[in-house]
Tab-separated table of C-alpha atoms in Angstrom:
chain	number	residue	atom	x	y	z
A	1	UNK	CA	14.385	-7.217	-15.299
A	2	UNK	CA	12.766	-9.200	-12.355
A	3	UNK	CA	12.734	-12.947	-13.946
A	4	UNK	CA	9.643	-14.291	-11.826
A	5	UNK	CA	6.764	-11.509	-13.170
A	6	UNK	CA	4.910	-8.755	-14.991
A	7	UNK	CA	5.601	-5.552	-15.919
A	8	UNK	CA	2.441	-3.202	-16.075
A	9	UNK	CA	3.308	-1.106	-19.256
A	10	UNK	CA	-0.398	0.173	-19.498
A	11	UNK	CA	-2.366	-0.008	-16.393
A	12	UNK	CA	-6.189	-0.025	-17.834
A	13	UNK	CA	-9.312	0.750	-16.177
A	14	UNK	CA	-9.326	-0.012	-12.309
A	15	UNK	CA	-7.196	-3.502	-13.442
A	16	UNK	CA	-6.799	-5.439	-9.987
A	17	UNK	CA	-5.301	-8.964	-8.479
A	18	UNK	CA	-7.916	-10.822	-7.139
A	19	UNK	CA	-8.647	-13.783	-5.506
A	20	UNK	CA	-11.223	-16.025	-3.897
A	21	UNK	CA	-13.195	-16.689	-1.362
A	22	UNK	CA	-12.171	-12.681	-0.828
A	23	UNK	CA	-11.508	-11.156	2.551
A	24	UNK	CA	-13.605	-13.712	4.690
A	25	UNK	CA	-14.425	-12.821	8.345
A	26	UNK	CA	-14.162	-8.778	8.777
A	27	UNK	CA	-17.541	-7.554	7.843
A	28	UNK	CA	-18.015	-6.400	11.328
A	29	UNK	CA	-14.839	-4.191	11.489
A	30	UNK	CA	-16.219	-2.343	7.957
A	31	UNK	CA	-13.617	-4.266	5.599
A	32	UNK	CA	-15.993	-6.109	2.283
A	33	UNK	CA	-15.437	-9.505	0.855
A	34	UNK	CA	-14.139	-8.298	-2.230
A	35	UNK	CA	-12.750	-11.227	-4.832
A	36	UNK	CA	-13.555	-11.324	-8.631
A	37	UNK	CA	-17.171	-9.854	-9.633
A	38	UNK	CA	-17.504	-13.022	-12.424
A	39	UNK	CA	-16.479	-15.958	-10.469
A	40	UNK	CA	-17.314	-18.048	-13.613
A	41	UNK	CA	-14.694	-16.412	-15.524
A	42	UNK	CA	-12.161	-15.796	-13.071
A	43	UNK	CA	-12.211	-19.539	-12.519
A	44	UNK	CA	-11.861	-20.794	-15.591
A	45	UNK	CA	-8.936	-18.470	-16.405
A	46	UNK	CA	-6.944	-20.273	-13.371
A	47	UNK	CA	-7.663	-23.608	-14.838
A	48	UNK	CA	-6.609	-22.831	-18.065
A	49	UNK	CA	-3.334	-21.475	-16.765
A	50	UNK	CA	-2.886	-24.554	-14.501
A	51	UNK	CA	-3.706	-22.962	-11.544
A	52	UNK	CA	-5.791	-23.943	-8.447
A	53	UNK	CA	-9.055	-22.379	-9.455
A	54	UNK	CA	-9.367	-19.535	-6.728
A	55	UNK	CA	-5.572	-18.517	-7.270
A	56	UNK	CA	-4.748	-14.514	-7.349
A	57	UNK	CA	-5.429	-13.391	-10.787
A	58	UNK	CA	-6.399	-10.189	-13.030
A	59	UNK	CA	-9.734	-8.440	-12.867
A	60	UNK	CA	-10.193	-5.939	-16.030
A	61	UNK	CA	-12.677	-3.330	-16.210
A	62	UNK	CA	-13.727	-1.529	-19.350
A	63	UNK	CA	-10.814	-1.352	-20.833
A	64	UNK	CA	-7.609	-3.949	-20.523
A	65	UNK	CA	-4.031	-3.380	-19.689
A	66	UNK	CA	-0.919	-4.154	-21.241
A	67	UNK	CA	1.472	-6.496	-19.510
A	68	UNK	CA	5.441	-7.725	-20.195
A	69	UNK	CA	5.648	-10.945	-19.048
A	70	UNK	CA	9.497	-11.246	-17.391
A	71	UNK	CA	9.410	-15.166	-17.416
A	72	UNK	CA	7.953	-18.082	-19.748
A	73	UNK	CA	4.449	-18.554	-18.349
A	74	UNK	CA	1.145	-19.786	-19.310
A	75	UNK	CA	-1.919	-17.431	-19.310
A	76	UNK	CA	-5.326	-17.295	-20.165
A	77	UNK	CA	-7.701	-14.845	-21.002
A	78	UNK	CA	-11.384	-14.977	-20.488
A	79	UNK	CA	-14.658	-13.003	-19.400
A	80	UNK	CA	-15.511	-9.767	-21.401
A	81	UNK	CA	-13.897	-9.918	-24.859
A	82	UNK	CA	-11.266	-6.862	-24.832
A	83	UNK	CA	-10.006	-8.541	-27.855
A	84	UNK	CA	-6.190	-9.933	-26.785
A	85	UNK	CA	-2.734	-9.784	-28.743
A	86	UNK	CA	0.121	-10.988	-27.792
A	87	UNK	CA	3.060	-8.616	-29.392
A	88	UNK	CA	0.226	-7.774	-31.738
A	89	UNK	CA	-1.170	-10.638	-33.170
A	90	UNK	CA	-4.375	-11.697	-32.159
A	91	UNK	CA	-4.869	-14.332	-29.524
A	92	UNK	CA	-7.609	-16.326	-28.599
A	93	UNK	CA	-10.008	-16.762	-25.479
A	94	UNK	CA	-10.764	-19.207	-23.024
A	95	UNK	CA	-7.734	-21.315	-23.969
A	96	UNK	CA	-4.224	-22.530	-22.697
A	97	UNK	CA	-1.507	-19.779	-24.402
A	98	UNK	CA	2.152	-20.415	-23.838
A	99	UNK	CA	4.011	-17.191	-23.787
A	100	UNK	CA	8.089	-16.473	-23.993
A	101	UNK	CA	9.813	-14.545	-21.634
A	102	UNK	CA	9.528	-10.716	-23.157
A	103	UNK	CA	6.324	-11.177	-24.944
A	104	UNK	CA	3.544	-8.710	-24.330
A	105	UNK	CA	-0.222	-9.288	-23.654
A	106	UNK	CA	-2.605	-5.871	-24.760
A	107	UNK	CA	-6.005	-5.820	-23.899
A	108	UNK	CA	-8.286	-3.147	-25.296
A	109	UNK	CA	-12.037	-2.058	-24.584
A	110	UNK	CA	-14.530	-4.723	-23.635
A	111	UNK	CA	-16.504	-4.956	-27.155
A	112	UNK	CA	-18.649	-7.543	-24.943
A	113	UNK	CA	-19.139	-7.845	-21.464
A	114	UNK	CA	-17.933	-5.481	-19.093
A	115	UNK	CA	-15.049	-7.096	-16.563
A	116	UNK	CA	-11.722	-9.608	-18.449
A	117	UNK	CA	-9.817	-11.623	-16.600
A	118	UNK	CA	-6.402	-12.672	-16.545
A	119	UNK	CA	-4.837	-15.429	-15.237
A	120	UNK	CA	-0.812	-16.325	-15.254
A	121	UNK	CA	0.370	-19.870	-14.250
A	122	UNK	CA	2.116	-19.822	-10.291
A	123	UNK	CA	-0.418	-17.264	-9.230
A	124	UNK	CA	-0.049	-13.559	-8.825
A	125	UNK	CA	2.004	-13.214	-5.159
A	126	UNK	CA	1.750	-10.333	-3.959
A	127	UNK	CA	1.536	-10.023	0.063
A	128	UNK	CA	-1.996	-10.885	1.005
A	129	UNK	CA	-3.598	-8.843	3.815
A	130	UNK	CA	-5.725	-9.935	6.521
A	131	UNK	CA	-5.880	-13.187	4.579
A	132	UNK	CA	-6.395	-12.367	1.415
A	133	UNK	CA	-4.738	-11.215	-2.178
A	134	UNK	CA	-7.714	-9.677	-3.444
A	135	UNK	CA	-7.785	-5.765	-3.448
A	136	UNK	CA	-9.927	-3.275	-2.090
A	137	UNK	CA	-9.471	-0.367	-4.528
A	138	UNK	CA	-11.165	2.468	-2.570
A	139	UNK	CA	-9.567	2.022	0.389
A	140	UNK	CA	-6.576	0.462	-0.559
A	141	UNK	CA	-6.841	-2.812	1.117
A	142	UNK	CA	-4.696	-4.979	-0.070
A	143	UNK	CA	-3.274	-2.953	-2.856
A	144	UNK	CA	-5.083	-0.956	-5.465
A	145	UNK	CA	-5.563	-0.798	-9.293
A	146	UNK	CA	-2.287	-1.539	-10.778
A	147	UNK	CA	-0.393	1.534	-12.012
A	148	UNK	CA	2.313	2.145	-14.992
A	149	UNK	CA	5.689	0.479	-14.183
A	150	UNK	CA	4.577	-2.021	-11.677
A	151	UNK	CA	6.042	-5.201	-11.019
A	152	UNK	CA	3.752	-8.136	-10.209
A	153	UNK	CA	5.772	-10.939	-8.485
A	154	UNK	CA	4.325	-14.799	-9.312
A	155	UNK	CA	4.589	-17.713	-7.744
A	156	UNK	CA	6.571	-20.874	-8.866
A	157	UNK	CA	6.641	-21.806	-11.756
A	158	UNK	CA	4.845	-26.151	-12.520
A	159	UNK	CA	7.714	-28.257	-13.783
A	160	UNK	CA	6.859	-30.052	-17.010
A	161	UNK	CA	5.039	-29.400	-19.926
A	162	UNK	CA	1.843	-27.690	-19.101
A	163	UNK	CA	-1.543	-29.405	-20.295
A	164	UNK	CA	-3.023	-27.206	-22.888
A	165	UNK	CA	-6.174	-26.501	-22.713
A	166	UNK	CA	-9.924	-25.054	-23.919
A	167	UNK	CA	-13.075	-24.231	-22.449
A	168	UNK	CA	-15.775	-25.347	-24.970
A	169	UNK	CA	-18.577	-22.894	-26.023
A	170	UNK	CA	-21.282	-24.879	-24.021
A	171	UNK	CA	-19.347	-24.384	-20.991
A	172	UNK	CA	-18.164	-20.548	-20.894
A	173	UNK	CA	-21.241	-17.828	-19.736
A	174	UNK	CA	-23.262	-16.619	-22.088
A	175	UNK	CA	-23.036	-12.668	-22.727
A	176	UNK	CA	-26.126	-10.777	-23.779
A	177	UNK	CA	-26.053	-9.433	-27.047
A	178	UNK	CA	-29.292	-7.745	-26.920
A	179	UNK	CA	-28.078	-5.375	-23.341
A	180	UNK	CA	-30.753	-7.156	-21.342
A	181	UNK	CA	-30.024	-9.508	-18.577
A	182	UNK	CA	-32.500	-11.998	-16.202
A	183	UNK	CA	-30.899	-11.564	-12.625
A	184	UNK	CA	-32.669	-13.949	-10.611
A	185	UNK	CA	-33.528	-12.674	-7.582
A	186	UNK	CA	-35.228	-13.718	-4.151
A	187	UNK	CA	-37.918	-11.045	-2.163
A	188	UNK	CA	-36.438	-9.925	1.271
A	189	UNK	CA	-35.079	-9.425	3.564
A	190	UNK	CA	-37.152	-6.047	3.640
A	191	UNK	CA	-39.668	-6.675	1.055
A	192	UNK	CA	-42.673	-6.354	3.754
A	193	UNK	CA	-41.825	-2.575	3.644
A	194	UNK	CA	-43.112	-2.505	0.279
A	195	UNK	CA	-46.502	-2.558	-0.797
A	196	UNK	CA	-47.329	-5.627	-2.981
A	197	UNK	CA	-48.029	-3.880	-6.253
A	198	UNK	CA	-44.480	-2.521	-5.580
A	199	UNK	CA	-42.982	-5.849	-4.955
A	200	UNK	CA	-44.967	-6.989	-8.069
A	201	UNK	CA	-43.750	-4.275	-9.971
A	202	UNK	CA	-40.118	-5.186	-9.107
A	203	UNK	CA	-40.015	-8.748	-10.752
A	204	UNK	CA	-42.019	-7.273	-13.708
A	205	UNK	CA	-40.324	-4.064	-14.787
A	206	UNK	CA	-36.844	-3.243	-16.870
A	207	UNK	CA	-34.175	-1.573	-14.987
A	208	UNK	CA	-31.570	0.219	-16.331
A	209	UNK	CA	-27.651	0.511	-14.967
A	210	UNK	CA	-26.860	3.741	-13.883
A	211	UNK	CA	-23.314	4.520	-15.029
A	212	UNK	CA	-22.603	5.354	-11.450
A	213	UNK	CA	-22.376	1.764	-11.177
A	214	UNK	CA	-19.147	-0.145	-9.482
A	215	UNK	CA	-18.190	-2.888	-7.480
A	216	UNK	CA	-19.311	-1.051	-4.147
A	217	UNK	CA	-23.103	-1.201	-5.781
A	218	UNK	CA	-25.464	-1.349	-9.014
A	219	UNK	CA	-27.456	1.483	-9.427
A	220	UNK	CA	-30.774	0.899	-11.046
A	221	UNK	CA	-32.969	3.389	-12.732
A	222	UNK	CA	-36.870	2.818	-13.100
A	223	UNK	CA	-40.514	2.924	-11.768
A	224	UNK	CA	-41.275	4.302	-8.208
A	225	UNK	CA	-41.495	2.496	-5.352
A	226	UNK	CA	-44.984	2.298	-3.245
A	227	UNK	CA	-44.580	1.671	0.259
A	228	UNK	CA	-46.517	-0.420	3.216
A	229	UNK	CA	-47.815	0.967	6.282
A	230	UNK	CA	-45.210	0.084	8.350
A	231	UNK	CA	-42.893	2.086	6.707
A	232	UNK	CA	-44.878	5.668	6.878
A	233	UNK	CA	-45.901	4.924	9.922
A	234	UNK	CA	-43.087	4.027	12.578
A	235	UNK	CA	-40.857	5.472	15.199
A	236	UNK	CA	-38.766	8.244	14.690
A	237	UNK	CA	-35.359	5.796	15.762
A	238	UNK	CA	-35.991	4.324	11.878
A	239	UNK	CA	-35.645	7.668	10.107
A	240	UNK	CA	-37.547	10.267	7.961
A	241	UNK	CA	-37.731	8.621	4.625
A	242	UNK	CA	-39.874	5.645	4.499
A	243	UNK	CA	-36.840	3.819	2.574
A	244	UNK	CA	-34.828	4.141	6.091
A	245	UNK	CA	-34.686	1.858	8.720
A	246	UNK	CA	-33.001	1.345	11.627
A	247	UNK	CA	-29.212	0.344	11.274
A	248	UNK	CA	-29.255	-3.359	10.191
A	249	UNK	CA	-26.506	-6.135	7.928
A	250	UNK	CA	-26.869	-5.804	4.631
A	251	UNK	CA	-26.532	-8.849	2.842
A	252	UNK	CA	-24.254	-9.427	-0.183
A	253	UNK	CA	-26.272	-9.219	-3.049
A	254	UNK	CA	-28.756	-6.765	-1.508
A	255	UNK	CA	-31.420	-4.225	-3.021
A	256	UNK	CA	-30.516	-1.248	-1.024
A	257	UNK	CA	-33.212	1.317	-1.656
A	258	UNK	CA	-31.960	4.616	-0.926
A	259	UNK	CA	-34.958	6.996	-1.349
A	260	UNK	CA	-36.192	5.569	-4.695
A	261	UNK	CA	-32.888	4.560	-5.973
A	262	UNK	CA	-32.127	0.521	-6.174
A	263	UNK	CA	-28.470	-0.085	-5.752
A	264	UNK	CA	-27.237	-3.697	-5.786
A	265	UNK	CA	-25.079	-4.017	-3.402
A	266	UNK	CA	-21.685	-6.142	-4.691
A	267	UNK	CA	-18.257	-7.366	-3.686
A	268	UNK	CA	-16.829	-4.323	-2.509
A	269	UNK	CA	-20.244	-2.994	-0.618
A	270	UNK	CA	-20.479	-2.107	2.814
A	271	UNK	CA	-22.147	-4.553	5.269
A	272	UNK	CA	-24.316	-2.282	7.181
A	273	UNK	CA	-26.585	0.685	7.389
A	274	UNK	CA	-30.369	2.356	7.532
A	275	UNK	CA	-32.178	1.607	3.837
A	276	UNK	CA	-34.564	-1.194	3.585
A	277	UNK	CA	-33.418	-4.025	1.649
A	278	UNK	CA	-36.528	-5.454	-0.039
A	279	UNK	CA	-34.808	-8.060	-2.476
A	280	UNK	CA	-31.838	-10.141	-2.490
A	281	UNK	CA	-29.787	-11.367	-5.809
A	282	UNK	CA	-28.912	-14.605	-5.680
A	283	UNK	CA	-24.976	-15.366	-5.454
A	284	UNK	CA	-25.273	-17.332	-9.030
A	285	UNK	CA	-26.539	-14.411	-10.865
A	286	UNK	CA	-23.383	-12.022	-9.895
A	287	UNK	CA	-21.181	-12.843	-13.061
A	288	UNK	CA	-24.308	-11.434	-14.838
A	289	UNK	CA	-24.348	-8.575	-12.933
A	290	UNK	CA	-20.126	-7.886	-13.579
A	291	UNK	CA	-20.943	-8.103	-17.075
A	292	UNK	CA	-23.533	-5.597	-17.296
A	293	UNK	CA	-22.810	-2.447	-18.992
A	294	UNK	CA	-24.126	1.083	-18.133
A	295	UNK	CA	-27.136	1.554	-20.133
A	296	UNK	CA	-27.733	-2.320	-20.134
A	297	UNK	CA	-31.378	-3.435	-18.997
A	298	UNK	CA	-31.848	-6.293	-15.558
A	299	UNK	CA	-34.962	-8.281	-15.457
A	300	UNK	CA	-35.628	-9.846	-12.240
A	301	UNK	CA	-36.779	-13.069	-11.813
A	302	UNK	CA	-37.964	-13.967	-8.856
A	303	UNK	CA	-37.218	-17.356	-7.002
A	304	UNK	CA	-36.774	-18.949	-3.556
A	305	UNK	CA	-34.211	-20.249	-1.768
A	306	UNK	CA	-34.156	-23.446	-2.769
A	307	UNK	CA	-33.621	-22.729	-6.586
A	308	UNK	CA	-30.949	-20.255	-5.880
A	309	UNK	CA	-29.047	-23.128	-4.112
A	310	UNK	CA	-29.401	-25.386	-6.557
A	311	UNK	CA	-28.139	-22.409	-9.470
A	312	UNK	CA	-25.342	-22.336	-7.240
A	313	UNK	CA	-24.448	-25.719	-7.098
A	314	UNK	CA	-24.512	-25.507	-10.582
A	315	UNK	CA	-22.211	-22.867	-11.231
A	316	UNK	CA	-19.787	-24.387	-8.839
A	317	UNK	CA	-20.125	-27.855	-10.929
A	318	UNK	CA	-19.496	-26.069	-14.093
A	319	UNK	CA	-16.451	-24.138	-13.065
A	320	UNK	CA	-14.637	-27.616	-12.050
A	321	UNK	CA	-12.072	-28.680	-14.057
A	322	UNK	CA	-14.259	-31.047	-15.652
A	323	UNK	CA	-15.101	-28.355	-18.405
A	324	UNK	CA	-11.889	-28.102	-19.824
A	325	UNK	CA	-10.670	-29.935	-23.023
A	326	UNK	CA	-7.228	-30.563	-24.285
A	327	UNK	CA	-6.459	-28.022	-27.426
């Protein structure tokens, strides 16, 4: 038994290590940021564990995975409630747990939320690739979704007691119970290839998630799109469909509109290509967006870029470790 980490006994749904800021500074060469979908959560979880608060950690989707724990550790389990036990007794969320060498952690189907994270005191340590833990499933950057049998090395071990601790109520995110989410949401880059009853229509209607939906990109079903001049009218270099354009960045966070198909483009999407991007969803609102179920309804709200600073200045604030309180 390897003393210093985890044995995957159950490997869940696309279960990953990952890590932030993500895979910083290869956009150009085709490789995506990648990192935790719900930064929020994924933060928190480190803290509680007594980690640094972008430390390599679990990302669950769907449905959890069950993990031996080959050393005394301290986790904690937050995002989408998949309902944890520990040797089968029910454990709590967003809290400190100590847990014994041998014990097992079993997480089953997100009842809320979509994406659970895990976090394990000393850090998941597996080899990081070009600069970064966190894994890029489809391609196999940096690893993939664990699998049965796996081994997860960790880092060292804190001496001492550990500091138990809890996230309070007022300071975890707030999962919708009614399937309907505001994603706030700025117009453009793109948006001027729109007509303005479409870009009205936009902040004003419900869209659905496809369940074709995954961290490459959030596909949307709802009204048509309507588009401006410039887009049935221009060169043949920009494409047939008045949704193309020619090659351009995508920005993270993107409305890609393929034909008449929005897809949000997310942490593992790629960074270039021809579809007009007529909206942009601010970096604040992702955690919203990883908890969104297929079948679950977005409501954009429009705002500039001063407000989406200042939402995430506020998200960083509240995932300091100024939110935790001793249990």
């Amino acid at each position: 038994m390897n003393t210093h980490g985890i044995t995957v006994l159950k490997p869940g749904l696309e279960t990953t290590v990952q890590e932030l800021p993500g895979r910083i500074g290869y956009l150009e060469q085709g490789f995506p940021v990648s990192g935790p979908f719900d930064k929020w959560s994924f933060r928190q979880a480190n803290l509680l564990a007594g980690n640094p608060r972008d430390s390599a950690s679990l990302e669950c989707q769907f449905l959890g995975p069950s993990l031996r724990f080959d050393c005394d550790v301290v986790i904690a389990v937050t995002g989408a409630d998949m309902r944890p036990k520990l040797d089968g007794q029910p454990v709590p969320m967003w809290q400190s747990l100590p847990v014994a060498a041998g014990q097992v952690l079993e997480l089953g189907a997100a009842y809320t939320g979509a994406r659970g994270y895990v976090a394990v005191s000393g850090g998941i340590a597996t080899p990081a690739v070009l600069g970064s833990r966190a894994v890029f499933h489809m391609a196999r950057v940096g690893g993939q979704a664990l699998v049965k049998d796996q081994v997860l090395p960790l880092g060292p071990q804190p001496l001492g007691a550990p500091d138990l601790l809890m996230v309070p109520e007022a300071g975890r995110p707030s999962f919708s119970t009614d399937k309907t989410w505001q994603i706030e949401a700025l117009a453009g880059p793109n948006d001027d290839w729109l007509d303005s009853a479409s870009v009205e229509m936009f902040f004003a209607a419900d869209w659905s998630v496809q369940a074709k939906s995954n961290r490459t990109g959030i596909r949307l079903t709802g009204p048509e799109f309507s588009f401006a001049g410039r887009a049935l009218s221009k060169g043949s270099d920009h494409g047939q469909d008045p949704s193309n354009i020619i090659d351009h960045g995508y920005p993270l966070g993107a409305v890609n509109l393929a034909g008449q198909t929005p897809i949000i483009l997310v942490n593992d999407s790629p960074s270039t290509g021809g579809f007009i991007n007529p909206f942009t969803v601010a970096s604040a609102a992702f955690w919203k967006l990883a908890q969104a179920k297929p079948g679950d309804v977005l409501r954009f709200r429009q705002i500039d870029r001063d407000e989406a600073g200042r939402l995430r200045a506020a998200l960083e604030t509240v995932t300091s470790a100024g939110v935790t309180v001793r249990v």
